[in-house]
């Protein structure tokens, strides 16, 4: 926390401010009225450094006429060089002020008020202006033309932030923030938030590609500009220091972020560590902060130290964030400031005043750099150790100081004193941390030079584990007392500091518990005997042991004999040395008090001396302790027994068990017993002293007590009876509830049983209906098959009759043709024909015999194949049906077994049901067997018919062959050949017409017509082939009908049954 300034500095600062405010003897402030001019000089004569309150010029824009008025300026912005100023007024007039050239120029008339300005684009002559119609326009100051018009906001634009390259800009309104590409003037991204949250400000961080967004719920997010991914979020401030952020500022190097709002406090954040490093408290006159902006400097490397704070009283105060000194301020209650902008070069401050005018300040004139005395050689440090809350530990108050610019002072360079926060350290114990830049050697040098540490370096690093012995040790309250007083508002730090002291300074104290540490006191007595034997003999002479002269100082940690300042000074040295130094400083205190102690001769005097403050120079005691540390022999030095100072382990507290645990437990029990005995003893003693005076009262009290006890016993008995009655009622209710549950369970079982029976009946009915439907379907299919077979036979008969009629017609035509040919043929042709016929007959005979054999074999193979296929299909069908039925039987059997286990009472009925189902199954199987037998009989009949037909054909063939052999043996070759041909043709025709005897045969033709026998034989063969194809088609049709019937009506399958509760 910053110290207050010396009185002389306050007086000088007040004199400077008072002289500036008195306008009688000071220089006159330059004023410039723009009027109706579009260009001209800003001032007629530029004021020097001694200008009034640093104001270079006051610019107003008045309109003269019937109603003269002043047009208010609303916003100002500097360009990147800091030598040109852009200002916009209420009517939309945009002026450019060239501060180096002393010229102003009206560059645009927008005809509406501007809400934000930006003049640091990549093209130096262009600027952005946000207007009241929520649009953003880009103009050129030289051509005075509109470059681009950007729309997209639904509310007023409050700020415009331009990237360091000048190529991108972010415009912010209350509900959205939009990122624009200033090369194409196209919107790249848009940030939307909930209406309940709202946006405060979104802007680019200097010298980086990071976008910082600040919302109305105090959340601050950092975004990567290239990918727009969230990099981090600043944590919530410490408890007790939270304020509603409204305004923000960032240093030029982008490391320090400052936020303020409706409070006189400012929060300083380190963006590298993302921690709150300081809270600056403004003067009490400041109740709210309206604007924040850092004052740049050419020699600070971007780490700006001076911050401008515009508060609710319209005064902008400039403070040093390191020293927390108020350097200077601008504005007053009469001439208040509405908003302000600071040039990037740190030379000018432009402020819009409450009266609508524009003030231009010179920073050099405000700081009065040339008239400053040399900086002071010392600083006054205030002790703010009384600040207790975690927020106050970071708070630094702004104090008045002389008007100076310490960052440019030639005498010395101001060192940065930002508190570095470690990762695992909370904000509340920053007061108790040792900065990383300090080491133990430097601390000892400071300690030897000044005798104590400064208040900011008094560090108590404490982490310990509490043990059960401390609840039994009577000295713990005395030991913890000074730390409780020191950290009275932070119990955690107090606890950990006490535990640390116990672990390090109180080594071997509890080994002889519940007695004082005899071993430690003996070491101290040996040291005292070595350095001051006379004093020890004096103490022994009057029976003053170490428990009287040493133990009170140890168990109270000197808190009874030292003042606060002395105690802090002593413990600065104790914590900077070996733990044995604590024992040495106790001995040093006794040795330094030898003069009064030698005059004491009563034990009470000694006890009083070591329990009260004494007139003793603590610095002498500290020096004597160092002397004892150096001159004490090693054999009696406490350092050989005590360990070095050990910091507590990270993560969890170490186990503290260096004490006799059984004694602690016994002590707890004994203390409780003694407490009870003491209470009883005190009560008896009080009764004995007041026996005579309060006999009656005691009697009345006893009677009242007995009555009360009797009433209590009666009430207890009554409550017991009530409890018994309630328990009985509860038992009855439980019995009734159990009976109701049993009844409900029985009803539920009955309902389940009825449902199961109904479902089984329904399932049985369904199966019967299915069986009946299957029987009907089989009968219908059989009828259809018979009808189709009859129809096929009729069709075959019709076709046969048609073929027969065609043959007869053809034979008639052949007869007519033969007659005509016979008439025309001569004797030579007949001989040749007979020869050819004989040759053809021989060839045909061979071909016919071969064809007949092939047809016979093919017919037999087709019949056998059809039979085998039919038998295979039937067997597969029956086998699948049998497997399905057997699977159903197995599943049904398992279900019945499960049901029998669960419902023993239903076994009989289920057995009957199973028997009925088996009978139905047997009936079904009987029907299947009957149908199978019928099918086998039909197959046997068909096989017999086929066998008879084959035997008939074989007999006929054998007869034909025998006849042919016989004819060859007889004479008359040609005539026998003709007869053989006629007989073969007649037999072939007879073979084709075996079932239909009585038809006309070619054998009935006269011998003269034997020339047409070959053609007739060929026709008969064609008819036989057609007949075989027809029979094969009939067989295929039957097979197709059978497969369709099986597909449409598969075998009966019993569905699985499952019980549900």
XYZ file of C-alpha atoms in Angstrom, residues 331-875:
545
model
C -11.461 19.814 -15.336
C -13.433 21.170 -12.429
C -16.952 21.270 -11.118
C -17.607 24.461 -13.086
C -15.875 23.232 -16.264
C -16.572 19.526 -16.208
C -15.284 16.995 -18.726
C -17.654 14.713 -20.615
C -15.101 12.509 -22.423
C -11.441 12.676 -23.346
C -8.819 11.248 -25.690
C -5.018 11.164 -25.320
C -2.663 11.385 -28.284
C -0.509 8.284 -28.949
C 2.668 10.351 -28.525
C 1.561 11.522 -25.070
C 1.785 15.240 -25.893
C -1.870 16.262 -26.014
C -5.116 15.568 -24.204
C -8.364 16.454 -25.986
C -11.463 16.627 -23.814
C -15.102 17.310 -24.626
C -16.447 19.589 -21.918
C -19.885 19.495 -20.351
C -20.757 22.826 -22.029
C -20.109 21.256 -25.454
C -16.746 22.921 -26.133
C -13.466 21.174 -26.887
C -10.359 21.689 -24.731
C -6.868 20.816 -25.903
C -4.344 20.296 -23.085
C -0.547 20.215 -23.162
C 0.792 17.328 -21.081
C 4.102 19.151 -20.680
C 2.351 22.160 -19.198
C 0.288 19.978 -16.888
C 3.253 18.118 -15.457
C 5.447 21.258 -15.134
C 8.495 19.101 -15.787
C 10.955 21.967 -16.087
C 10.085 23.539 -12.713
C 10.278 20.441 -10.515
C 12.772 20.176 -7.617
C 14.945 17.046 -7.459
C 13.126 13.925 -6.221
C 13.216 13.193 -2.511
C 15.858 10.842 -1.206
C 13.500 8.972 1.076
C 9.883 7.940 1.213
C 7.529 7.646 4.133
C 6.122 4.137 4.469
C 2.824 3.612 6.231
C 2.051 0.399 8.051
C -1.138 -0.998 6.586
C -0.946 -4.272 8.445
C -4.279 -3.489 10.058
C -6.016 -4.075 6.772
C -7.480 -7.498 7.203
C -9.626 -8.489 4.268
C -8.219 -10.130 1.175
C -9.331 -7.199 -0.944
C -7.571 -4.687 1.336
C -4.346 -6.647 1.013
C -4.311 -5.766 -2.694
C -5.758 -2.290 -2.235
C -3.475 0.708 -2.664
C -4.853 4.132 -1.860
C -4.196 7.123 -4.046
C -2.587 9.942 -2.085
C -1.845 13.498 -3.038
C 1.691 14.210 -4.174
C 3.689 16.880 -5.871
C 2.961 17.377 -9.516
C 5.781 15.474 -11.138
C 6.576 13.080 -13.942
C 8.671 10.485 -12.207
C 8.925 8.277 -15.287
C 11.106 10.888 -16.983
C 13.084 11.981 -13.952
C 16.817 12.052 -14.493
C 17.635 11.459 -10.849
C 16.489 7.883 -10.564
C 14.455 5.318 -12.399
C 11.225 4.149 -10.839
C 11.305 0.388 -10.295
C 8.183 -1.640 -11.032
C 6.630 -3.095 -7.902
C 3.850 -5.219 -9.331
C 3.027 -8.099 -7.067
C 3.881 -11.344 -8.835
C 1.259 -13.960 -8.116
C 2.137 -17.613 -8.145
C -0.049 -20.264 -9.594
C -1.054 -22.031 -6.407
C -1.361 -18.921 -4.227
C -4.676 -17.230 -3.596
C -5.119 -13.503 -3.552
C -5.927 -13.384 0.127
C -2.452 -14.215 1.373
C -0.481 -11.875 -0.865
C 0.439 -9.859 2.192
C 2.113 -12.908 3.633
C 4.202 -13.892 0.604
C 7.878 -13.303 0.023
C 8.519 -12.056 -3.540
C 10.627 -14.281 -5.693
C 13.307 -11.602 -6.060
C 14.332 -11.688 -2.371
C 16.706 -14.182 -0.850
C 17.720 -15.018 2.656
C 21.113 -13.309 2.473
C 19.549 -10.054 1.404
C 16.962 -10.319 4.168
C 19.670 -10.809 6.772
C 21.516 -7.780 5.417
C 18.349 -5.724 5.780
C 17.826 -7.126 9.240
C 21.327 -6.177 10.376
C 21.063 -2.732 8.822
C 17.662 -1.702 10.154
C 17.052 -4.129 13.010
C 13.722 -5.304 11.543
C 12.033 -6.030 8.233
C 9.749 -3.529 6.500
C 6.080 -4.288 6.992
C 5.600 -5.599 3.435
C 8.325 -8.275 3.863
C 7.010 -9.743 7.124
C 6.210 -13.163 5.846
C 4.677 -16.088 7.658
C 4.482 -19.027 5.328
C 2.253 -21.516 7.101
C 0.817 -24.943 6.257
C 0.427 -27.528 8.998
C -1.609 -30.439 10.163
C -3.492 -30.064 13.421
C -3.048 -32.839 15.981
C -5.157 -34.127 18.845
C -2.542 -33.128 21.426
C -3.265 -29.448 20.917
C -6.694 -29.915 22.379
C -5.030 -31.214 25.558
C -2.155 -28.752 25.805
C -2.934 -25.712 28.018
C -0.196 -23.583 26.467
C -1.668 -23.603 22.952
C -4.099 -20.684 23.621
C -1.193 -18.604 24.957
C 0.993 -19.580 22.022
C -1.673 -18.747 19.438
C -2.756 -15.475 21.052
C -0.387 -13.096 19.207
C -1.196 -14.658 15.832
C -4.924 -14.438 16.504
C -4.475 -10.741 17.183
C -2.327 -10.332 14.090
C -4.592 -12.268 11.702
C -7.902 -11.776 13.433
C -9.908 -11.640 10.203
C -8.214 -14.539 8.453
C -8.592 -17.706 10.490
C -6.947 -19.931 7.885
C -3.672 -18.013 7.909
C -3.769 -17.815 11.694
C -4.221 -21.568 11.978
C -1.467 -22.408 9.544
C 0.977 -19.957 11.128
C 0.383 -21.427 14.591
C 0.846 -24.925 13.217
C 4.089 -23.880 11.512
C 5.393 -22.387 14.743
C 4.542 -25.568 16.611
C 6.264 -27.779 14.051
C 9.503 -25.725 13.922
C 9.891 -23.625 17.060
C 8.245 -26.102 19.426
C 10.410 -29.114 18.640
C 10.536 -31.747 21.424
C 8.056 -29.762 23.500
C 5.521 -32.539 23.788
C 7.742 -35.529 24.525
C 7.165 -35.177 28.286
C 3.533 -34.243 28.006
C 1.688 -33.286 30.170
C 4.768 -31.846 31.822
C 6.647 -28.877 30.380
C 9.472 -29.729 27.974
C 12.058 -30.692 30.578
C 14.656 -31.472 27.937
C 14.340 -28.028 26.338
C 14.332 -26.284 29.698
C 17.423 -28.246 30.763
C 19.280 -27.147 27.621
C 18.324 -23.552 28.328
C 19.475 -23.890 31.939
C 22.843 -25.271 30.747
C 23.255 -22.348 28.359
C 22.345 -19.895 31.121
C 24.819 -21.576 33.497
C 27.545 -21.218 30.901
C 26.958 -17.530 30.191
C 25.693 -16.197 33.558
C 26.388 -18.592 36.397
C 25.764 -15.953 39.071
C 22.229 -15.307 37.860
C 21.485 -19.032 37.734
C 22.753 -19.461 41.314
C 20.536 -16.613 42.436
C 17.507 -18.257 40.816
C 18.346 -21.624 42.357
C 18.799 -19.980 45.730
C 15.171 -18.851 45.743
C 13.860 -22.085 44.208
C 13.131 -20.415 40.859
C 13.298 -23.175 38.295
C 13.326 -22.937 34.533
C 9.580 -23.521 34.580
C 9.279 -20.104 36.246
C 11.808 -17.993 34.363
C 11.887 -19.697 30.918
C 8.676 -21.576 30.340
C 6.320 -18.528 30.560
C 8.313 -16.791 27.830
C 8.270 -19.905 25.648
C 4.588 -20.770 25.972
C 3.432 -17.167 25.418
C 5.970 -16.418 22.649
C 6.868 -13.186 24.471
C 3.342 -11.831 23.940
C 2.965 -10.972 27.646
C 6.264 -9.155 28.055
C 6.586 -7.313 24.700
C 4.605 -4.691 22.873
C 3.264 -5.317 19.358
C 6.154 -3.572 17.628
C 8.730 -5.290 19.820
C 7.087 -8.659 19.252
C 7.073 -8.207 15.481
C 10.717 -7.166 15.577
C 11.683 -10.196 17.646
C 9.875 -12.611 15.380
C 11.419 -11.076 12.295
C 14.706 -12.316 13.714
C 13.338 -15.624 14.960
C 11.926 -16.595 11.563
C 15.143 -15.585 9.856
C 17.375 -17.868 11.938
C 17.668 -21.413 13.141
C 14.878 -22.542 15.503
C 17.447 -22.617 18.310
C 17.559 -18.825 18.060
C 14.129 -18.802 19.730
C 15.611 -20.470 22.821
C 18.635 -18.181 22.728
C 16.499 -15.058 22.667
C 14.664 -16.325 25.763
C 18.014 -16.762 27.539
C 19.122 -13.364 26.237
C 15.975 -11.787 27.681
C 16.772 -13.340 31.083
C 20.429 -12.262 30.961
C 19.497 -8.706 29.925
C 17.093 -8.608 32.886
C 19.670 -9.801 35.404
C 19.722 -6.508 37.336
C 16.042 -6.534 38.416
C 16.097 -10.301 38.799
C 19.018 -10.154 41.230
C 16.979 -7.823 43.405
C 14.026 -10.212 43.592
C 13.868 -12.620 46.511
C 10.252 -13.801 46.422
C 8.894 -16.441 44.089
C 5.862 -14.247 43.408
C 8.130 -11.438 42.245
C 9.826 -13.727 39.779
C 6.491 -14.961 38.470
C 5.200 -11.422 38.119
C 8.356 -10.352 36.291
C 8.029 -13.054 33.611
C 4.324 -12.441 33.047
C 4.320 -8.653 32.641
C 6.033 -6.073 30.495
C 9.338 -4.724 31.675
C 11.445 -1.733 30.791
C 13.910 -3.462 28.503
C 15.496 -2.502 25.190
C 14.540 -5.276 22.778
C 17.355 -4.420 20.393
C 19.864 -5.236 23.147
C 18.113 -8.556 23.714
C 18.325 -9.390 19.989
C 22.031 -8.583 19.874
C 22.637 -10.629 23.002
C 20.813 -13.568 21.406
C 23.104 -13.373 18.369
C 26.048 -13.263 20.746
C 24.789 -16.376 22.508
C 24.309 -18.165 19.188
C 27.936 -17.529 18.299
C 29.618 -18.105 21.680
C 27.717 -21.095 23.037
C 29.764 -24.316 22.892
C 28.504 -26.979 20.564
C 28.067 -29.594 23.275
C 25.382 -27.507 25.005
C 24.156 -25.575 21.983
C 20.449 -26.246 21.255
C 21.268 -26.292 17.547
C 22.665 -29.808 17.835
C 19.281 -31.086 19.071
C 16.860 -28.980 17.035
C 16.362 -29.474 13.303
C 16.553 -26.715 10.739
C 13.463 -24.766 9.776
C 11.402 -27.039 7.544
C 8.586 -25.628 5.402
C 5.394 -27.597 5.398
C 4.830 -30.027 2.581
C 2.647 -29.068 -0.341
C -0.599 -30.814 -1.030
C -1.448 -31.867 2.526
C -0.343 -31.226 6.084
C 2.335 -33.464 7.624
C 1.371 -35.839 10.393
C 2.266 -34.497 13.841
C 2.672 -37.404 16.237
C 5.719 -36.464 18.297
C 4.006 -36.895 21.638
C 2.981 -39.812 23.927
C -0.408 -40.703 22.563
C -1.450 -42.856 25.523
C -0.821 -39.956 27.855
C -2.943 -37.685 25.716
C -5.783 -40.174 25.789
C -5.382 -40.718 29.489
C -5.132 -36.981 30.018
C -8.382 -36.468 28.171
C -10.132 -38.971 30.360
C -8.554 -37.650 33.537
C -9.334 -34.080 32.632
C -12.948 -34.953 32.082
C -13.037 -36.772 35.397
C -11.294 -33.940 37.197
C -13.672 -31.480 35.597
C -16.604 -33.428 36.874
C -15.014 -33.748 40.318
C -14.244 -30.070 40.339
C -17.765 -29.203 39.452
C -19.018 -31.422 42.219
C -16.513 -29.987 44.669
C -17.440 -26.415 43.815
C -21.080 -27.185 44.158
C -20.556 -28.804 47.560
C -18.373 -25.963 48.753
C -20.929 -23.420 47.687
C -23.600 -25.357 49.476
C -21.464 -25.512 52.630
C -20.829 -21.750 52.638
C -24.462 -20.890 52.034
C -25.981 -23.636 54.192
C -27.268 -21.416 56.967
C -28.443 -18.482 54.849
C -30.046 -20.503 52.109
C -31.261 -23.611 53.881
C -34.883 -22.960 53.113
C -34.119 -21.834 49.647
C -32.099 -24.982 49.048
C -34.929 -27.050 50.430
C -37.381 -25.321 48.176
C -35.069 -25.785 45.275
C -34.643 -29.442 46.157
C -38.361 -29.895 46.391
C -38.870 -28.064 43.166
C -36.161 -30.126 41.626
C -37.720 -33.346 42.881
C -41.116 -32.233 41.671
C -39.614 -31.411 38.347
C -37.895 -34.778 38.256
C -41.154 -36.464 39.200
C -42.950 -34.566 36.485
C -40.206 -35.531 34.110
C -40.489 -39.163 35.132
C -44.257 -39.040 34.773
C -43.921 -37.323 31.434
C -41.334 -39.894 30.409
C -43.595 -42.727 31.532
C -46.519 -41.192 29.735
C -44.432 -40.825 26.617
C -43.332 -44.429 26.941
C -46.941 -45.528 27.163
C -47.770 -43.388 24.172
C -44.858 -44.893 22.315
C -46.020 -48.404 23.232
C -49.537 -47.593 22.066
C -48.204 -46.123 18.876
C -46.041 -49.200 18.356
C -49.043 -51.461 18.936
C -51.113 -49.425 16.522
C -48.298 -49.539 14.066
C -48.019 -53.327 14.477
C -51.772 -53.700 13.893
C -51.574 -51.485 10.855
C -48.685 -53.546 9.583
C -50.695 -56.750 10.118
C -53.688 -55.280 8.308
C -51.397 -54.096 5.571
C -49.845 -57.562 5.297
C -53.341 -59.115 5.133
C -54.351 -56.665 2.431
C -51.143 -57.433 0.563
C -51.826 -61.176 0.839
C -55.388 -60.671 -0.392
C -54.176 -58.564 -3.263
C -51.551 -61.192 -4.040
C -54.193 -63.951 -4.049
C -56.442 -61.897 -6.290
C -53.533 -61.204 -8.536
C -52.706 -64.927 -8.725
C -56.374 -65.733 -9.436
C -56.463 -63.112 -12.106
C -53.262 -64.464 -13.618
C -54.654 -68.006 -13.491
C -57.910 -66.936 -15.167
C -55.968 -65.011 -17.768
C -53.739 -68.013 -18.370
C -56.720 -70.336 -18.762
C -58.499 -67.949 -21.058
C -55.365 -67.588 -23.110
C -54.865 -71.380 -23.285
C -58.490 -71.871 -24.388
C -58.114 -69.162 -26.943
C -54.900 -70.774 -28.158
C -56.555 -74.200 -28.359
C -59.469 -72.784 -30.320
C -57.095 -71.043 -32.631
C -55.214 -74.283 -33.248
C -58.405 -76.215 -33.906
C -59.535 -73.561 -36.324
C -56.140 -73.706 -37.967
C -56.327 -77.500 -38.295
C -59.828 -77.282 -39.714
C -58.741 -74.610 -42.129
C -55.796 -76.778 -43.190
C -58.068 -79.783 -43.719
C -60.450 -77.716 -45.803
C -57.561 -76.336 -47.761
C -56.144 -79.833 -48.394
C -59.547 -81.134 -49.492
C -60.026 -78.109 -51.742
C -56.596 -78.588 -53.237
C -57.241 -82.310 -53.791
C -60.540 -81.523 -55.493
C -58.884 -78.884 -57.599
C -56.099 -81.322 -58.433
C -58.638 -83.974 -59.529
C -60.552 -81.407 -61.534
C -57.401 -80.185 -63.170
C -56.326 -83.780 -63.881
C -59.712 -84.582 -65.428
C -59.580 -81.403 -67.455
C -56.077 -82.257 -68.586
C -57.201 -85.750 -69.594
C -60.130 -84.317 -71.488
C -57.799 -81.895 -73.224
C -55.514 -84.776 -74.131
C -58.477 -86.749 -75.451
C -59.624 -83.805 -77.513
C -56.145 -83.297 -78.873
C -55.913 -86.997 -79.643
C -59.205 -86.903 -81.491
C -58.062 -83.831 -83.406
C -54.819 -85.575 -84.287
C -56.745 -88.667 -85.332
C -59.043 -86.660 -87.557
C -56.126 -84.848 -89.083
C -54.400 -88.187 -89.667
C -57.446 -89.594 -91.349
C -57.772 -86.531 -93.572
C -54.133 -86.719 -94.360
C -54.403 -90.419 -95.173
C -57.271 -89.716 -97.505
C -55.209 -87.072 -99.289
C -52.312 -89.480 -99.463
C -54.532 -92.133 -100.957
C -55.749 -89.765 -103.616
C -52.237 -88.635 -104.394
C -51.026 -92.207 -104.503
C -53.675 -93.145 -106.927
C -52.718 -90.306 -109.215
C -49.049 -91.111 -108.954
C -49.685 -94.809 -109.570
C -51.461 -93.983 -112.747
C -48.678 -91.750 -113.970
C -45.757 -93.923 -112.945
C -44.288 -96.258 -115.416
C -42.849 -99.642 -114.912
C -39.260 -98.386 -114.584
C -40.117 -95.866 -111.889
C -41.866 -98.557 -109.888
C -38.770 -100.680 -109.873
C -36.590 -97.772 -108.835
C -39.066 -96.703 -106.192
C -39.184 -100.156 -104.727
C -35.430 -100.166 -104.502
C -35.330 -96.767 -102.860
C -38.137 -97.732 -100.517
C -36.272 -100.835 -99.555
C -33.145 -98.838 -98.769
C -35.138 -96.197 -96.914
C -36.942 -98.872 -95.017
C -33.706 -100.403 -93.894
C -32.307 -97.062 -92.755
C -35.576 -96.084 -91.190
C -35.735 -99.412 -89.465
C -32.372 -98.855 -87.880
C -33.240 -95.259 -86.924
C -36.592 -96.304 -85.577
C -35.163 -99.047 -83.439
C -32.549 -96.618 -82.061
C -35.125 -93.880 -81.453
C -37.452 -96.281 -79.720
C -34.700 -97.433 -77.436
C -33.781 -93.824 -76.630
C -37.388 -92.839 -76.060
C -37.909 -95.833 -73.866
C -34.855 -95.073 -71.750
C -35.760 -91.374 -71.569
C -39.320 -92.153 -70.564
C -38.203 -94.536 -67.854
C -35.626 -92.025 -66.582
C -38.156 -89.175 -66.541
C -40.693 -91.282 -64.706
C -38.154 -92.472 -62.162
C -36.854 -88.950 -61.705
C -40.340 -87.564 -61.228
C -41.114 -90.285 -58.697
C -37.900 -89.724 -56.812
C -38.426 -85.952 -56.790
C -42.000 -86.330 -55.586
C -40.918 -88.760 -52.861
C -38.104 -86.424 -51.815
C -40.457 -83.449 -51.629
C -42.997 -85.440 -49.637
C -40.346 -86.826 -47.320
